[in-house]
Amino acid sequence: MAAAGDGPWLDDAAGRLVRPFTVSDGRTEPSVALDLMSQVMATGVTPLGYLGPEHAQALHLCRAPVSVAEVAAQLRLPAAVTKVLLADLIDHGVLTTKPPAFHHTPTDRSLLEAVLDGLRRQL
């Protein structure tokens, strides 16, 4: 079993020993709107005050741009909890975020027509 200061409390047989929502102090709504595909990255600013182990792990994962979904997967936490943790880090100025980059216009007429054609074929 991991020591108390060694990141999330895990047991090889039992898994996580702390409920995921205790990591976010029971909060379920992030203070910043984050999409699963939003990119987050460390700013290089040193955090002021104490960060919990999950906050520190999330910050470590964000040395290079990474999606919110990837951070959640690496932390093995629900996306809702991960969004709260990442929003905390953004509020402290140690993370920055940007919306996902799309290589096409989501309202492109040809794309919408192709989706509609595909749906019609399925019906």
XYZ file of C-alpha atoms in Angstrom:
123
model
C 0.000 0.000 0.000
C 1.211 3.517 -0.782
C 2.204 5.847 2.020
C -0.084 8.795 2.796
C 2.173 11.337 1.091
C 2.868 9.250 -2.014
C 0.009 10.392 -4.247
C -3.435 8.834 -4.358
C -4.016 6.218 -1.717
C -4.042 2.941 -3.606
C -4.011 -0.660 -2.572
C -2.951 -3.261 -5.136
C -5.899 -5.510 -4.332
C -8.598 -3.015 -3.342
C -7.820 -0.115 -5.663
C -8.408 3.488 -4.599
C -8.958 3.780 -0.847
C -10.310 7.338 -1.030
C -13.606 8.074 -2.767
C -13.018 10.182 -5.901
C -15.247 13.058 -4.791
C -13.285 13.488 -1.562
C -10.385 14.511 -3.805
C -12.427 17.520 -4.946
C -13.875 18.192 -1.468
C -17.252 17.034 -2.747
C -17.373 19.703 -5.452
C -18.842 18.573 -8.750
C -18.832 21.811 -10.752
C -15.539 23.301 -11.963
C -15.129 27.075 -11.721
C -13.952 27.118 -15.355
C -15.836 25.572 -18.278
C -13.757 22.646 -19.536
C -14.548 20.253 -22.374
C -13.089 16.740 -22.371
C -11.096 17.727 -25.452
C -9.890 21.061 -23.993
C -6.123 21.302 -23.890
C -4.426 22.204 -20.600
C -0.772 23.080 -20.037
C 1.366 24.208 -17.121
C 2.272 27.898 -17.150
C 5.519 27.486 -15.244
C 4.198 29.561 -12.331
C 4.961 28.073 -8.921
C 1.749 27.322 -7.031
C 1.235 29.286 -3.834
C 0.137 27.223 -0.874
C -0.459 23.529 -0.500
C -1.704 21.425 -3.392
C -3.141 18.012 -2.697
C -1.398 14.991 -4.190
C -3.890 14.707 -7.050
C -3.447 18.408 -7.886
C 0.326 17.897 -7.965
C -0.019 14.812 -10.178
C -2.328 16.662 -12.572
C 0.108 19.564 -12.784
C 2.948 17.131 -13.500
C 0.936 15.561 -16.349
C 0.384 18.996 -17.898
C 4.042 19.839 -18.624
C 3.102 19.569 -22.311
C -0.353 20.282 -23.764
C -2.727 17.454 -22.896
C -6.491 16.962 -23.090
C -8.716 16.935 -20.020
C -9.772 13.384 -20.975
C -6.148 12.214 -20.983
C -5.488 13.739 -17.559
C -8.596 11.996 -16.184
C -7.431 8.677 -17.626
C -3.919 9.054 -16.228
C -5.216 10.035 -12.774
C -7.832 7.243 -12.898
C -10.463 9.709 -11.737
C -13.911 10.522 -13.140
C -13.925 13.364 -15.650
C -16.094 15.526 -13.369
C -13.564 15.277 -10.531
C -10.645 15.896 -12.896
C -12.322 19.027 -14.260
C -12.654 20.392 -10.709
C -8.968 19.685 -9.998
C -7.852 21.291 -13.260
C -10.105 24.313 -12.668
C -8.470 24.752 -9.243
C -5.062 24.796 -10.933
C -6.272 27.287 -13.551
C -7.648 29.508 -10.764
C -4.197 29.432 -9.103
C -2.572 30.484 -12.384
C -0.449 27.354 -12.721
C -2.392 25.967 -15.712
C -3.695 27.528 -18.869
C -6.380 26.147 -21.139
C -7.583 26.494 -24.683
C -10.553 24.963 -26.457
C -9.920 21.990 -28.720
C -8.618 22.797 -32.181
C -10.826 21.587 -35.006
C -9.325 21.117 -38.448
C -12.681 21.733 -40.075
C -15.532 24.130 -39.620
C -18.172 22.306 -37.548
C -20.915 24.125 -39.470
C -19.414 23.358 -42.883
C -22.365 22.634 -45.191
C -20.689 19.684 -46.938
C -19.898 18.054 -43.586
C -23.469 18.509 -42.369
C -24.847 17.088 -45.639
C -22.556 14.058 -45.374
C -23.780 13.404 -41.812
C -27.389 13.770 -42.927
C -26.826 11.370 -45.845
C -25.263 8.841 -43.480
C -28.196 9.110 -41.085
C -30.690 8.646 -43.923
C -28.897 5.457 -45.038
C -29.189 4.079 -41.502
C -32.981 4.629 -41.443
